[in-house]
PDB file of N, CA and C in Angstrom:
ATOM      1  N   MET M   1      14.334   5.606  -0.304  1.00 66.00           N
ATOM      2  CA  MET M   1      13.135   6.143   0.113  1.00 66.00           C
ATOM      3  C   MET M   1      11.682   5.407  -0.668  1.00 66.00           C
ATOM      4  N   GLY M   2      10.210   6.130  -0.175  1.00 86.00           N
ATOM      5  CA  GLY M   2       9.293   4.275  -0.017  1.00 86.00           C
ATOM      6  C   GLY M   2       9.267   3.376   0.382  1.00 86.00           C
ATOM      7  N   ALA M   3      10.357   2.809   1.783  1.00 94.00           N
ATOM      8  CA  ALA M   3      10.556   1.385   1.632  1.00 94.00           C
ATOM      9  C   ALA M   3       9.429   0.949   2.378  1.00 94.00           C
ATOM     10  N   THR M   4       8.655   1.696   2.913  1.00 96.00           N
ATOM     11  CA  THR M   4       7.357   1.318   3.275  1.00 96.00           C
ATOM     12  C   THR M   4       5.895   1.344   2.212  1.00 96.00           C
ATOM     13  N   LEU M   5       6.453   2.572   1.551  1.00 96.00           N
ATOM     14  CA  LEU M   5       5.205   2.337   0.920  1.00 96.00           C
ATOM     15  C   LEU M   5       5.254   0.618  -0.313  1.00 96.00           C
ATOM     16  N   GLU M   6       6.627   0.949  -0.507  1.00 95.00           N
ATOM     17  CA  GLU M   6       7.224  -0.100  -1.581  1.00 95.00           C
ATOM     18  C   GLU M   6       6.420  -1.458  -1.067  1.00 95.00           C
ATOM     19  N   LYS M   7       6.949  -2.015   0.323  1.00 97.00           N
ATOM     20  CA  LYS M   7       5.829  -2.978   1.111  1.00 97.00           C
ATOM     21  C   LYS M   7       4.733  -3.114   1.065  1.00 97.00           C
ATOM     22  N   ILE M   8       4.187  -1.587   1.224  1.00 98.00           N
ATOM     23  CA  ILE M   8       2.208  -2.294   1.634  1.00 98.00           C
ATOM     24  C   ILE M   8       2.242  -2.700   0.179  1.00 98.00           C
ATOM     25  N   TYR M   9       2.604  -1.936  -0.893  1.00 97.00           N
ATOM     26  CA  TYR M   9       2.356  -2.708  -2.530  1.00 97.00           C
ATOM     27  C   TYR M   9       2.635  -4.252  -2.337  1.00 97.00           C
ATOM     28  N   THR M  10       3.963  -4.617  -1.878  1.00 97.00           N
ATOM     29  CA  THR M  10       3.772  -5.861  -1.989  1.00 97.00           C
ATOM     30  C   THR M  10       3.213  -6.827  -1.811  1.00 97.00           C
ATOM     31  N   ILE M  11       2.384  -6.080  -0.042  1.00 98.00           N
ATOM     32  CA  ILE M  11       1.824  -7.109   0.526  1.00 98.00           C
ATOM     33  C   ILE M  11       0.328  -7.289   0.214  1.00 98.00           C
ATOM     34  N   VAL M  12       0.105  -5.683  -0.356  1.00 98.00           N
ATOM     35  CA  VAL M  12      -1.325  -5.829  -1.361  1.00 98.00           C
ATOM     36  C   VAL M  12      -1.605  -6.904  -1.677  1.00 98.00           C
ATOM     37  N   THR M  13      -0.580  -6.793  -3.202  1.00 98.00           N
ATOM     38  CA  THR M  13       0.024  -7.627  -4.260  1.00 98.00           C
ATOM     39  C   THR M  13       0.326  -9.231  -3.827  1.00 98.00           C
ATOM     40  N   GLU M  14       0.695  -9.496  -2.872  1.00 97.00           N
ATOM     41  CA  GLU M  14       0.806 -11.233  -2.552  1.00 97.00           C
ATOM     42  C   GLU M  14      -0.423 -11.397  -1.992  1.00 97.00           C
ATOM     43  N   LYS M  15      -1.146 -10.987  -1.261  1.00 97.00           N
ATOM     44  CA  LYS M  15      -2.742 -11.409  -0.605  1.00 97.00           C
ATOM     45  C   LYS M  15      -3.515 -10.803  -1.886  1.00 97.00           C
ATOM     46  N   GLY M  16      -3.587 -10.231  -2.475  1.00 98.00           N
ATOM     47  CA  GLY M  16      -5.185  -9.830  -3.402  1.00 98.00           C
ATOM     48  C   GLY M  16      -4.630  -9.916  -4.591  1.00 98.00           C
ATOM     49  N   GLY M  17      -3.837 -10.001  -4.950  1.00 98.00           N
ATOM     50  CA  GLY M  17      -3.348  -9.466  -6.804  1.00 98.00           C
ATOM     51  C   GLY M  17      -3.231  -9.009  -7.356  1.00 98.00           C
ATOM     52  N   TYR M  18      -3.683  -9.162  -8.734  1.00 97.00           N
ATOM     53  CA  TYR M  18      -3.563  -7.302  -9.218  1.00 97.00           C
ATOM     54  C   TYR M  18      -4.249  -6.441  -9.140  1.00 97.00           C
ATOM     55  N   ASP M  19      -5.282  -7.414  -9.281  1.00 98.00           N
ATOM     56  CA  ASP M  19      -6.449  -6.628  -9.145  1.00 98.00           C
ATOM     57  C   ASP M  19      -6.954  -5.678  -7.741  1.00 98.00           C
ATOM     58  N   ALA M  20      -6.295  -6.111  -6.837  1.00 98.00           N
ATOM     59  CA  ALA M  20      -6.191  -5.724  -5.532  1.00 98.00           C
ATOM     60  C   ALA M  20      -5.091  -4.653  -5.356  1.00 98.00           C
ATOM     61  N   ARG M  21      -3.825  -4.814  -6.248  1.00 98.00           N
ATOM     62  CA  ARG M  21      -2.780  -3.203  -6.012  1.00 98.00           C
ATOM     63  C   ARG M  21      -3.475  -2.318  -7.461  1.00 98.00           C
ATOM     64  N   MET M  22      -4.366  -2.754  -7.898  1.00 98.00           N
ATOM     65  CA  MET M  22      -4.584  -1.284  -8.714  1.00 98.00           C
ATOM     66  C   MET M  22      -5.707  -1.453  -8.270  1.00 98.00           C
ATOM     67  N   ASN M  23      -6.804  -1.584  -6.984  1.00 98.00           N
ATOM     68  CA  ASN M  23      -6.972  -0.902  -6.394  1.00 98.00           C
ATOM     69  C   ASN M  23      -6.616  -0.054  -4.670  1.00 98.00           C
ATOM     70  N   LEU M  24      -5.025  -0.531  -4.802  1.00 98.00           N
ATOM     71  CA  LEU M  24      -4.918   0.781  -3.762  1.00 98.00           C
ATOM     72  C   LEU M  24      -3.806   2.002  -4.335  1.00 98.00           C
ATOM     73  N   ALA M  25      -4.085   1.424  -5.506  1.00 98.00           N
ATOM     74  CA  ALA M  25      -3.649   2.609  -6.211  1.00 98.00           C
ATOM     75  C   ALA M  25      -5.045   3.695  -6.957  1.00 98.00           C
ATOM     76  N   GLN M  26      -6.169   2.910  -6.794  1.00 98.00           N
ATOM     77  CA  GLN M  26      -7.076   3.934  -7.054  1.00 98.00           C
ATOM     78  C   GLN M  26      -7.125   4.678  -5.590  1.00 98.00           C
ATOM     79  N   LYS M  27      -7.181   3.743  -4.980  1.00 98.00           N
ATOM     80  CA  LYS M  27      -7.897   4.238  -3.071  1.00 98.00           C
ATOM     81  C   LYS M  27      -6.435   5.514  -2.127  1.00 98.00           C
ATOM     82  N   THR M  28      -5.530   5.464  -2.877  1.00 97.00           N
ATOM     83  CA  THR M  28      -4.255   6.649  -2.690  1.00 97.00           C
ATOM     84  C   THR M  28      -4.282   7.184  -3.556  1.00 97.00           C
ATOM     85  N   GLY M  29      -4.183   7.238  -5.036  1.00 96.00           N
ATOM     86  CA  GLY M  29      -3.480   8.275  -6.324  1.00 96.00           C
ATOM     87  C   GLY M  29      -2.710   8.210  -6.210  1.00 96.00           C
ATOM     88  N   ILE M  30      -1.522   6.997  -5.593  1.00 96.00           N
ATOM     89  CA  ILE M  30      -0.218   6.905  -6.099  1.00 96.00           C
ATOM     90  C   ILE M  30      -0.455   5.792  -6.503  1.00 96.00           C
ATOM     91  N   PRO M  31       0.439   5.723  -7.875  1.00 95.00           N
ATOM     92  CA  PRO M  31       0.673   4.611  -8.138  1.00 95.00           C
ATOM     93  C   PRO M  31       2.426   3.856  -7.779  1.00 95.00           C
ATOM     94  N   ARG M  32       2.176   3.155  -7.950  1.00 94.00           N
ATOM     95  CA  ARG M  32       4.031   1.373  -7.173  1.00 94.00           C
ATOM     96  C   ARG M  32       5.117   2.438  -7.601  1.00 94.00           C
ATOM     97  N   THR M  33       5.282   2.864  -8.808  1.00 93.00           N
ATOM     98  CA  THR M  33       6.393   3.667  -9.696  1.00 93.00           C
ATOM     99  C   THR M  33       6.350   5.066  -8.616  1.00 93.00           C
ATOM    100  N   LYS M  34       5.302   5.583  -8.079  1.00 95.00           N
ATOM    101  CA  LYS M  34       5.426   6.432  -7.841  1.00 95.00           C
ATOM    102  C   LYS M  34       5.903   6.070  -5.952  1.00 95.00           C
ATOM    103  N   ALA M  35       5.241   5.968  -5.423  1.00 93.00           N
ATOM    104  CA  ALA M  35       5.170   5.459  -4.028  1.00 93.00           C
ATOM    105  C   ALA M  35       6.675   5.158  -4.134  1.00 93.00           C
ATOM    106  N   SER M  36       7.602   4.721  -4.676  1.00 90.00           N
ATOM    107  CA  SER M  36       8.647   3.853  -4.398  1.00 90.00           C
ATOM    108  C   SER M  36       9.936   5.040  -4.172  1.00 90.00           C
ATOM    109  N   GLU M  37       9.678   6.451  -5.018  1.00 93.00           N
ATOM    110  CA  GLU M  37       9.846   7.499  -5.291  1.00 93.00           C
ATOM    111  C   GLU M  37       9.549   8.983  -3.844  1.00 93.00           C
ATOM    112  N   MET M  38       8.498   8.529  -3.390  1.00 93.00           N
ATOM    113  CA  MET M  38       8.395   9.231  -2.632  1.00 93.00           C
ATOM    114  C   MET M  38       8.959   9.276  -0.618  1.00 93.00           C
ATOM    115  N   GLU M  39       8.575  10.380  -0.292  1.00 94.00           N
ATOM    116  CA  GLU M  39       9.281  10.100   1.052  1.00 94.00           C
ATOM    117  C   GLU M  39       8.593   9.064   2.179  1.00 94.00           C
ATOM    118  N   ASP M  40       8.739   8.422   3.085  1.00 95.00           N
ATOM    119  CA  ASP M  40       8.130   7.566   4.759  1.00 95.00           C
ATOM    120  C   ASP M  40       7.379   8.624   5.178  1.00 95.00           C
ATOM    121  N   THR M  41       5.843   9.316   4.734  1.00 95.00           N
ATOM    122  CA  THR M  41       5.735  10.764   5.623  1.00 95.00           C
ATOM    123  C   THR M  41       4.484   9.631   6.189  1.00 95.00           C
ATOM    124  N   PRO M  42       4.691   9.717   8.064  1.00 97.00           N
ATOM    125  CA  PRO M  42       3.793   9.358   8.671  1.00 97.00           C
ATOM    126  C   PRO M  42       1.815   9.199   8.031  1.00 97.00           C
ATOM    127  N   GLU M  43       0.877  10.748   7.181  1.00 97.00           N
ATOM    128  CA  GLU M  43       0.610  10.979   7.169  1.00 97.00           C
ATOM    129  C   GLU M  43       0.362   9.749   6.027  1.00 97.00           C
ATOM    130  N   VAL M  44       1.218   9.725   5.050  1.00 96.00           N
ATOM    131  CA  VAL M  44       1.189   8.652   3.993  1.00 96.00           C
ATOM    132  C   VAL M  44       1.186   7.824   3.881  1.00 96.00           C
ATOM    133  N   ILE M  45       1.856   7.129   4.960  1.00 97.00           N
ATOM    134  CA  ILE M  45       2.092   5.370   5.243  1.00 97.00           C
ATOM    135  C   ILE M  45       1.084   4.946   6.018  1.00 97.00           C
ATOM    136  N   ASN M  46      -0.315   6.081   6.702  1.00 97.00           N
ATOM    137  CA  ASN M  46      -1.322   5.509   7.368  1.00 97.00           C
ATOM    138  C   ASN M  46      -2.221   5.379   6.245  1.00 97.00           C
ATOM    139  N   ARG M  47      -2.642   6.228   4.903  1.00 97.00           N
ATOM    140  CA  ARG M  47      -3.343   6.501   4.324  1.00 97.00           C
ATOM    141  C   ARG M  47      -3.205   5.183   3.310  1.00 97.00           C
ATOM    142  N   PHE M  48      -1.503   4.312   3.225  1.00 98.00           N
ATOM    143  CA  PHE M  48      -1.887   3.388   2.380  1.00 98.00           C
ATOM    144  C   PHE M  48      -2.983   2.193   3.147  1.00 98.00           C
ATOM    145  N   LYS M  49      -1.641   2.346   4.763  1.00 98.00           N
ATOM    146  CA  LYS M  49      -1.902   1.087   5.166  1.00 98.00           C
ATOM    147  C   LYS M  49      -3.331   1.328   5.712  1.00 98.00           C
ATOM    148  N   THR M  50      -4.220   1.689   5.933  1.00 98.00           N
ATOM    149  CA  THR M  50      -5.545   2.244   5.546  1.00 98.00           C
ATOM    150  C   THR M  50      -6.445   1.437   4.404  1.00 98.00           C
ATOM    151  N   ALA M  51      -5.824   2.335   3.446  1.00 98.00           N
ATOM    152  CA  ALA M  51      -6.909   1.567   1.988  1.00 98.00           C
ATOM    153  C   ALA M  51      -6.865  -0.146   2.162  1.00 98.00           C
ATOM    154  N   ALA M  52      -5.102  -0.418   2.558  1.00 98.00           N
ATOM    155  CA  ALA M  52      -4.816  -1.465   2.655  1.00 98.00           C
ATOM    156  C   ALA M  52      -5.485  -2.567   3.273  1.00 98.00           C
ATOM    157  N   ASP M  53      -6.016  -1.794   4.492  1.00 98.00           N
ATOM    158  CA  ASP M  53      -6.466  -2.777   4.762  1.00 98.00           C
ATOM    159  C   ASP M  53      -7.918  -3.073   4.884  1.00 98.00           C
ATOM    160  N   GLU M  54      -8.565  -2.105   4.236  1.00 98.00           N
ATOM    161  CA  GLU M  54      -9.764  -2.343   3.269  1.00 98.00           C
ATOM    162  C   GLU M  54     -10.321  -2.869   2.498  1.00 98.00           C
ATOM    163  N   ILE M  55      -8.722  -3.135   1.324  1.00 98.00           N
ATOM    164  CA  ILE M  55      -8.897  -4.015   0.113  1.00 98.00           C
ATOM    165  C   ILE M  55      -8.843  -5.778   0.799  1.00 98.00           C
ATOM    166  N   LEU M  56      -8.175  -5.499   1.691  1.00 98.00           N
ATOM    167  CA  LEU M  56      -8.125  -7.332   1.963  1.00 98.00           C
ATOM    168  C   LEU M  56      -8.223  -7.827   3.373  1.00 98.00           C
ATOM    169  N   GLY M  57      -8.985  -6.294   3.880  1.00 98.00           N
ATOM    170  CA  GLY M  57     -10.590  -7.265   4.234  1.00 98.00           C
ATOM    171  C   GLY M  57      -9.516  -7.598   6.020  1.00 98.00           C
ATOM    172  N   MET M  58      -8.048  -7.666   6.050  1.00 97.00           N
ATOM    173  CA  MET M  58      -7.393  -7.847   7.078  1.00 97.00           C
ATOM    174  C   MET M  58      -6.853  -6.740   7.767  1.00 97.00           C
ATOM    175  N   ASP M  59      -6.212  -6.626   8.682  1.00 97.00           N
ATOM    176  CA  ASP M  59      -4.745  -5.755   9.754  1.00 97.00           C
ATOM    177  C   ASP M  59      -3.054  -5.751   8.339  1.00 97.00           C
ATOM    178  N   ILE M  60      -3.039  -5.324   8.346  1.00 97.00           N
ATOM    179  CA  ILE M  60      -1.735  -5.462   7.069  1.00 97.00           C
ATOM    180  C   ILE M  60      -0.391  -5.217   8.299  1.00 97.00           C
ATOM    181  N   ASP M  61      -0.328  -4.611   9.047  1.00 96.00           N
ATOM    182  CA  ASP M  61       0.325  -4.496  10.062  1.00 96.00           C
ATOM    183  C   ASP M  61       1.487  -5.084  11.298  1.00 96.00           C
ATOM    184  N   GLN M  62       0.239  -6.915  10.693  1.00 95.00           N
ATOM    185  CA  GLN M  62       0.606  -7.866  10.931  1.00 95.00           C
ATOM    186  C   GLN M  62       1.794  -8.480   9.999  1.00 95.00           C
ATOM    187  N   PHE M  63       1.530  -7.765   8.375  1.00 95.00           N
ATOM    188  CA  PHE M  63       2.971  -8.070   7.521  1.00 95.00           C
ATOM    189  C   PHE M  63       3.645  -7.126   7.716  1.00 95.00           C
ATOM    190  N   MET M  64       3.841  -6.790   8.461  1.00 92.00           N
ATOM    191  CA  MET M  64       5.154  -5.484   7.796  1.00 92.00           C
ATOM    192  C   MET M  64       6.427  -5.829   8.722  1.00 92.00           C
TER     193      MET M  64
END
């Protein structure tokens, strides 16, 4: 469970560093540890992708 959310966290960390990862946790309200345990629902994935796009200033779909 949470494989897609975990992947988004990995992309944000690789492209933006630790601060970007912390920003993703703040914007989504879900820390990485909890994200890996959650179900990958379309609503949550969309929320994570939108936040990641804003943080990195690019569409992360190209890295998925």
